[in-house]
Amino acid sequence: MQGPAKISPLNEPYISLVHPVLPEAGESSMHSQLLRIIEQRSLTARFQPIVDMQNGDILGYEGLIRGPSDSPLHAPINLFKAAADHQLTVTVEHLCRKVVLEQFSAQKLPGKIFLNVSPESLIQRDTRYGETLDTVHQLGISPERVIIELTEYQPTHDYGLLCDAVMHYREMGFEIAIDDLGEGFSSLRLWSELKPDYVKIDMHFIQGIDHDPVKAQFVRSIQSIAEKSGTKVIAEGIETQAELIAVRDLGVACGQGYHIARPHPAPARMISAEVIKLLSSDHQLMFKRQAGGVEQMTAVEKILKTCPTVPSTMLNNQVDDIFLQNPRLQILPVVDNGIPVGIINRYHMIDRFARPYQRELYGKKSCKVFMDVHAVVVDKNTSMQDVSHIIIEANPDHLINGIIITDQGQYIGICTGPDLMREITQMQINAARYANPLTQLPGNVPINEHIDHLLQQQQNFSACYCDLDHFKPFNDVYGYRRGDDIIQMTSEILKQHCDPQLDFIGHIGGDDFIILFRSEDWEQRCQDILQNFAASIGDFYSNDDRERGGYLSEDRQGKKVFYPLVSLSLGVVKSRANKFYSHHQISIAASEAKKQAKKIHGNSLFIDRRSELDLIIS
């Protein structure tokens, strides 16, 4: 007697219609359609790009499937439900996989292809060996370009068997991804057991991440685990510009979603210039953070207010009645089918109606007569600063009328001019609290925030500690006002030789500064700073002291001491991935480099090159 069939994770099911499961009477039509789709292979693929969040390059495409357009099984959710109902899941999955691979190859798409595979299809009985690998070889696709993306629709109990199956695919050269991390039954355990090359964060945690600190912390935690396990994170469901920026700033490696590109039968081989610009505009975020931390990037949604709306078909008399019934109502947005088309100002309308015959002429006409069709409309994720710039460049009346706020083009509310000005003023006050009053450069709080932000993003940067030598005796002889002039001069020199779009300058206090260089030519910039400083410092001395190269002054014991001209010492430490984990560590290392620089006579640069010591004296 033959024993029970063994489940082999090393084999794959053969697509066959032999011995199909008999359907229930009420399901015969759906079952017939499903069998027809399988027999005729009437499926089409859609491809959605997955991009590198650092440079906008396309890593690869996720292969999605669609049934016949005239069938209720067109949507994948219906297709796979019908397959499950009739015990044809594995057969349908393998047909989908083959169709995706064929169309991916036919279009010669670049990068990798992500194939959706359910764990249960990897451990089914009655399977045939190596079908996916055979298809890949026949199509001329390298197995290293194929990622098996595990989608979890039901609990996975036999982790040992699944690990064996995954190991088999890895041995064939395929990579492994886990889909919908955070959504499935046991995705975190799957991550631990399978050690995938990629994990995809479920779109629930991505949508709205720009204003949800809990979701941001979840992604930050996943990113931290991924960094330690050598896994790349892919954020799914990025649908807005703000979500894209938030995901990028958390250091997530890859992204996917409608805001990047929608699934398409013939997808683009490059993403849009707009998205590339956003992904490469990290320097703009860094620069804005200089003024005083993340509040500088507050979105206008923070001051959104709900307000009654009227359609453009409403008569002016009706609008006037609404204003009369609501004495505190100053403006009325005009919205048609969710789309804002203008705004009506209370005082403008009352003024017009107060004139002779105006009510008789216009009372029974559409409110479009008194509507400002050039109202300012902004997305809810637009920053306060950007909105203020729009107002300044536009008609000043817009500040009185207020600003219409939308979400993906749909009206959601307004913000008033006074609220906008109040919020921006408060942000400026907060920024001023953390800026050095002498140079107006960011102080210690934003410096530390900026360092931590760069470390979280795993950005490479060089921290340059700048300190003036012999500055105190100069103050004693020439006076503190002249000393302030040197500090301000130093600040201006640092600004001249830093890229404001890449580099961050902070004023620690007194005569100490720090530069966080992301410019690749930072070493040359340091040399230029020293050269410029050496050429400028003589202007602060008398002719005699300048010619002598210094001056005599009493030390604390009353003895005459010769002090050289004030010089500048630069100590640099390079931060690379996983070398430092906090601004405290950077501060200690940069301070040590600065101490080494100060041991060198004159204007000097010391670069901490880890094992090698490299002293450059200007």
Short mmCIF file of C-alpha atoms in Angstrom, two decimals, residues 23-312:
data_model
loop_
_atom_site.label_atom_id
_atom_site.label_comp_id
_atom_site.label_asym_id
_atom_site.label_seq_id
_atom_site.Cartn_x
_atom_site.Cartn_y
_atom_site.Cartn_z
CA PRO A 23 -17.67 23.19 -8.23
CA GLU A 24 -20.81 23.78 -6.24
CA ALA A 25 -23.91 24.28 -8.38
CA GLY A 26 -24.08 28.05 -7.79
CA GLU A 27 -20.43 28.53 -8.66
CA SER A 28 -20.28 26.79 -12.02
CA SER A 29 -20.14 30.04 -14.02
CA MET A 30 -17.21 31.46 -12.02
CA HIS A 31 -15.45 28.11 -12.12
CA SER A 32 -15.88 27.89 -15.88
CA GLN A 33 -14.47 31.38 -16.35
CA LEU A 34 -11.49 30.53 -14.20
CA LEU A 35 -10.79 27.34 -16.16
CA ARG A 36 -11.08 29.27 -19.43
CA ILE A 37 -8.60 31.90 -18.19
CA ILE A 38 -6.11 29.19 -17.25
CA GLU A 39 -6.53 27.26 -20.48
CA GLN A 40 -6.30 30.33 -22.73
CA ARG A 41 -3.68 32.07 -20.54
CA SER A 42 -5.79 35.23 -20.82
CA LEU A 43 -3.91 37.19 -18.18
CA THR A 44 -1.95 40.42 -18.61
CA ALA A 45 0.84 41.86 -16.49
CA ARG A 46 1.22 45.31 -15.00
CA PHE A 47 4.59 46.57 -13.79
CA GLN A 48 5.10 49.12 -11.01
CA PRO A 49 8.59 50.59 -10.56
CA ILE A 50 10.47 50.27 -7.27
CA VAL A 51 13.01 53.08 -6.94
CA ASP A 52 16.16 53.78 -4.99
CA MET A 53 15.18 56.59 -2.62
CA GLN A 54 18.65 58.10 -2.66
CA ASN A 55 19.03 58.75 -6.37
CA GLY A 56 15.76 57.88 -8.08
CA ASP A 57 17.19 54.94 -10.05
CA ILE A 58 14.76 52.11 -10.78
CA LEU A 59 15.75 49.06 -8.73
CA GLY A 60 13.20 46.92 -10.53
CA TYR A 61 9.48 46.31 -11.00
CA GLU A 62 6.81 44.46 -9.11
CA GLY A 63 4.89 42.22 -11.49
CA LEU A 64 1.14 42.52 -10.95
CA ILE A 65 -1.56 40.59 -12.77
CA ARG A 66 -4.96 41.35 -14.28
CA GLY A 67 -7.64 39.03 -15.61
CA PRO A 68 -9.65 39.70 -18.79
CA SER A 69 -11.05 43.23 -18.83
CA ASP A 70 -14.60 42.01 -19.53
CA SER A 71 -14.59 39.47 -16.71
CA PRO A 72 -15.49 39.77 -13.00
CA LEU A 73 -12.10 38.11 -12.47
CA HIS A 74 -10.25 41.13 -13.89
CA ALA A 75 -9.31 42.38 -10.41
CA PRO A 76 -6.59 40.25 -8.79
CA ILE A 77 -8.50 40.01 -5.51
CA ASN A 78 -11.44 38.36 -7.34
CA LEU A 79 -9.15 36.17 -9.43
CA PHE A 80 -7.30 34.71 -6.44
CA LYS A 81 -10.46 34.36 -4.37
CA ALA A 82 -12.03 32.29 -7.12
CA ALA A 83 -8.82 30.25 -7.40
CA ALA A 84 -8.85 29.58 -3.66
CA ASP A 85 -12.56 28.66 -3.70
CA HIS A 86 -11.87 26.01 -6.36
CA GLN A 87 -8.51 24.80 -5.02
CA LEU A 88 -6.62 26.19 -8.00
CA THR A 89 -4.49 28.76 -6.15
CA VAL A 90 -1.16 27.18 -6.96
CA THR A 91 -2.08 26.60 -10.60
CA VAL A 92 -3.18 30.22 -11.04
CA GLU A 93 -0.14 31.55 -9.16
CA HIS A 94 2.27 29.74 -11.45
CA LEU A 95 0.47 30.87 -14.55
CA CYS A 96 0.63 34.47 -13.26
CA ARG A 97 4.32 34.06 -12.55
CA LYS A 98 5.00 32.79 -16.05
CA VAL A 99 2.97 35.56 -17.71
CA VAL A 100 4.80 38.24 -15.70
CA LEU A 101 8.22 36.81 -16.57
CA GLU A 102 7.37 36.52 -20.26
CA GLN A 103 6.10 40.09 -20.53
CA PHE A 104 9.00 41.43 -18.43
CA SER A 105 11.43 39.74 -20.80
CA ALA A 106 9.56 40.79 -23.96
CA GLN A 107 9.80 44.47 -22.98
CA LYS A 108 13.46 44.12 -21.97
CA LEU A 109 12.77 46.04 -18.77
CA PRO A 110 15.81 46.99 -16.68
CA GLY A 111 16.58 45.93 -13.13
CA LYS A 112 14.93 43.22 -11.09
CA ILE A 113 11.48 41.63 -11.24
CA PHE A 114 9.51 41.00 -8.03
CA LEU A 115 7.26 37.93 -8.34
CA ASN A 116 4.36 37.54 -5.89
CA VAL A 117 4.34 34.06 -4.35
CA SER A 118 2.25 32.76 -1.45
CA PRO A 119 4.07 30.63 1.13
CA GLU A 120 1.54 27.82 0.68
CA SER A 121 2.42 27.51 -3.02
CA LEU A 122 6.03 26.74 -2.06
CA ILE A 123 5.10 23.76 0.11
CA GLN A 124 2.30 22.13 -1.90
CA ARG A 125 2.25 18.45 -2.72
CA ASP A 126 2.10 17.07 -6.28
CA THR A 127 4.68 19.51 -7.54
CA ARG A 128 7.09 19.59 -10.47
CA TYR A 129 10.75 20.53 -10.06
CA GLY A 130 12.20 23.85 -11.11
CA GLU A 131 9.47 25.29 -13.34
CA THR A 132 10.25 28.94 -12.47
CA LEU A 133 13.96 28.39 -13.01
CA ASP A 134 13.26 26.71 -16.37
CA THR A 135 11.12 29.68 -17.43
CA VAL A 136 13.79 32.15 -16.37
CA HIS A 137 16.47 30.28 -18.31
CA GLN A 138 14.27 29.98 -21.41
CA LEU A 139 13.66 33.73 -21.37
CA GLY A 140 17.30 34.57 -20.85
CA ILE A 141 16.76 36.25 -17.47
CA SER A 142 19.47 35.86 -14.86
CA PRO A 143 18.09 34.31 -11.64
CA GLU A 144 19.88 37.08 -9.69
CA ARG A 145 17.37 39.53 -11.21
CA VAL A 146 14.37 37.62 -9.84
CA ILE A 147 13.00 38.29 -6.35
CA ILE A 148 10.50 35.86 -4.85
CA GLU A 149 8.12 38.14 -2.94
CA LEU A 150 6.26 36.21 -0.27
CA THR A 151 2.70 37.43 0.22
CA GLU A 152 0.94 36.20 3.34
CA TYR A 153 -2.81 35.83 3.11
CA GLN A 154 -3.21 33.10 5.72
CA PRO A 155 -1.21 31.84 8.69
CA THR A 156 2.04 29.99 8.03
CA HIS A 157 2.57 27.21 10.56
CA ASP A 158 5.39 25.06 9.18
CA TYR A 159 8.28 27.51 9.27
CA GLY A 160 10.83 24.74 8.90
CA LEU A 161 9.32 23.54 5.64
CA LEU A 162 9.03 27.09 4.35
CA CYS A 163 12.67 27.82 5.23
CA ASP A 164 13.71 24.74 3.26
CA ALA A 165 11.74 25.93 0.24
CA VAL A 166 13.20 29.44 0.47
CA MET A 167 16.71 28.00 0.79
CA HIS A 168 16.07 26.02 -2.39
CA TYR A 169 15.17 29.19 -4.28
CA ARG A 170 18.23 30.94 -2.91
CA GLU A 171 20.44 28.09 -4.09
CA MET A 172 19.02 28.63 -7.59
CA GLY A 173 20.14 32.28 -7.41
CA PHE A 174 16.85 34.00 -6.57
CA GLU A 175 16.54 36.68 -3.87
CA ILE A 176 13.75 36.77 -1.27
CA ALA A 177 11.39 39.54 -0.19
CA ILE A 178 8.61 39.64 2.41
CA ASP A 179 5.54 41.65 1.44
CA ASP A 180 3.24 43.75 3.66
CA LEU A 181 5.43 43.77 6.77
CA GLY A 182 3.24 44.70 9.73
CA GLU A 183 0.02 43.52 8.10
CA GLY A 184 0.27 39.75 7.91
CA PHE A 185 -0.26 37.08 10.51
CA SER A 186 3.37 36.51 11.39
CA SER A 187 5.53 38.64 9.13
CA LEU A 188 8.02 39.56 11.86
CA ARG A 189 8.66 35.89 12.58
CA LEU A 190 9.01 35.25 8.84
CA TRP A 191 11.65 37.99 8.75
CA SER A 192 13.52 36.36 11.62
CA GLU A 193 13.29 32.84 10.18
CA LEU A 194 13.87 33.56 6.48
CA LYS A 195 16.35 36.46 6.67
CA PRO A 196 15.06 38.02 3.43
CA ASP A 197 16.99 40.36 1.16
CA TYR A 198 14.08 42.84 1.11
CA VAL A 199 11.12 43.64 3.35
CA LYS A 200 8.16 45.68 2.17
CA ILE A 201 6.43 47.83 4.78
CA ASP A 202 2.66 47.65 4.50
CA MET A 203 1.12 50.79 3.00
CA HIS A 204 -0.92 51.38 6.18
CA PHE A 205 2.25 52.58 7.88
CA ILE A 206 3.27 54.79 4.95
CA GLN A 207 0.07 56.63 4.17
CA GLY A 208 -0.06 59.74 6.35
CA ILE A 209 3.41 59.08 7.80
CA ASP A 210 4.31 62.76 7.31
CA HIS A 211 1.93 63.78 10.14
CA ASP A 212 1.67 60.58 12.19
CA PRO A 213 4.57 60.19 14.67
CA VAL A 214 3.51 56.62 15.57
CA LYS A 215 3.81 55.47 11.97
CA ALA A 216 7.11 57.30 11.62
CA GLN A 217 8.44 55.54 14.73
CA PHE A 218 7.29 52.17 13.40
CA VAL A 219 9.16 52.71 10.13
CA ARG A 220 12.18 54.04 12.02
CA SER A 221 12.25 50.86 14.12
CA ILE A 222 11.92 48.62 11.06
CA GLN A 223 14.69 50.59 9.38
CA SER A 224 16.93 50.08 12.41
CA ILE A 225 16.34 46.30 12.40
CA ALA A 226 16.97 46.19 8.65
CA GLU A 227 20.29 47.99 8.99
CA LYS A 228 21.49 45.45 11.53
CA SER A 229 20.26 42.43 9.54
CA GLY A 230 21.51 43.51 6.11
CA THR A 231 17.98 43.80 4.70
CA LYS A 232 16.75 46.52 2.37
CA VAL A 233 13.43 48.19 3.23
CA ILE A 234 10.85 49.04 0.56
CA ALA A 235 8.05 51.45 1.48
CA GLU A 236 4.82 50.59 -0.34
CA GLY A 237 1.87 52.86 -1.02
CA ILE A 238 3.62 56.25 -1.29
CA GLU A 239 0.80 58.42 -2.62
CA THR A 240 1.76 62.01 -1.81
CA GLN A 241 4.78 64.27 -2.05
CA ALA A 242 4.89 64.66 1.72
CA GLU A 243 4.92 60.88 2.24
CA LEU A 244 7.75 60.54 -0.28
CA ILE A 245 9.85 63.15 1.53
CA ALA A 246 9.09 61.67 4.96
CA VAL A 247 10.07 58.16 3.85
CA ARG A 248 13.23 59.46 2.21
CA ASP A 249 14.22 61.40 5.32
CA LEU A 250 13.83 58.30 7.49
CA GLY A 251 16.55 56.67 5.38
CA VAL A 252 14.34 53.99 3.80
CA ALA A 253 16.26 52.41 0.91
CA CYS A 254 13.50 51.95 -1.69
CA GLY A 255 10.01 53.21 -2.43
CA GLN A 256 6.95 52.24 -4.44
CA GLY A 257 3.57 53.88 -4.92
CA TYR A 258 1.27 55.97 -7.09
CA HIS A 259 3.19 59.20 -6.42
CA ILE A 260 6.28 57.58 -7.94
CA ALA A 261 4.57 55.70 -10.77
CA ARG A 262 1.36 53.72 -11.26
CA PRO A 263 1.33 50.10 -12.49
CA HIS A 264 1.31 49.97 -16.29
CA PRO A 265 1.51 47.28 -19.00
CA ALA A 266 4.43 49.19 -20.59
CA PRO A 267 6.07 51.04 -17.69
CA ALA A 268 8.57 53.85 -18.00
CA ARG A 269 12.26 53.03 -17.70
CA MET A 270 12.87 56.24 -15.74
CA ILE A 271 10.72 57.95 -13.15
CA SER A 272 9.52 61.51 -13.66
CA ALA A 273 11.86 64.47 -13.37
CA GLU A 274 9.63 65.86 -10.61
CA VAL A 275 10.12 62.78 -8.41
CA ILE A 276 13.86 62.68 -9.10
CA LYS A 277 14.08 66.34 -8.10
CA LEU A 278 12.26 65.63 -4.84
CA LEU A 279 14.50 62.67 -4.02
CA SER A 280 17.63 64.68 -4.74
CA SER A 281 16.43 67.75 -2.84
CA ASP A 282 17.58 66.50 0.55
CA HIS A 283 19.95 69.47 0.66
CA GLN A 284 16.95 71.80 0.67
CA LEU A 285 15.53 70.10 3.75
CA MET A 286 18.92 70.26 5.44
CA PHE A 287 19.27 73.95 4.68
CA LYS A 288 15.83 74.78 6.04
CA ARG A 289 16.57 72.84 9.21
CA GLN A 290 19.51 75.15 9.92
CA ALA A 291 17.23 77.94 11.06
CA GLY A 292 15.90 76.05 14.03
CA GLY A 293 14.91 72.42 13.69
CA VAL A 294 12.03 70.52 12.20
CA GLU A 295 9.35 73.08 13.04
CA GLN A 296 10.61 75.12 10.13
CA MET A 297 9.07 72.48 7.85
CA THR A 298 5.61 72.59 9.47
CA ALA A 299 2.89 72.02 6.88
CA VAL A 300 -0.02 74.41 6.42
CA GLU A 301 -2.41 71.60 7.41
CA LYS A 302 -1.53 72.41 11.03
CA ILE A 303 -3.67 75.58 10.92
CA LEU A 304 -6.48 74.17 8.74
CA LYS A 305 -10.00 75.24 9.66
CA THR A 306 -13.28 73.85 8.42
CA CYS A 307 -15.59 76.34 6.77
CA PRO A 308 -19.00 76.19 5.04
CA THR A 309 -18.83 76.09 1.25
CA VAL A 310 -21.23 77.06 -1.52
CA PRO A 311 -21.55 75.82 -5.10
CA SER A 312 -20.95 78.25 -7.97
#
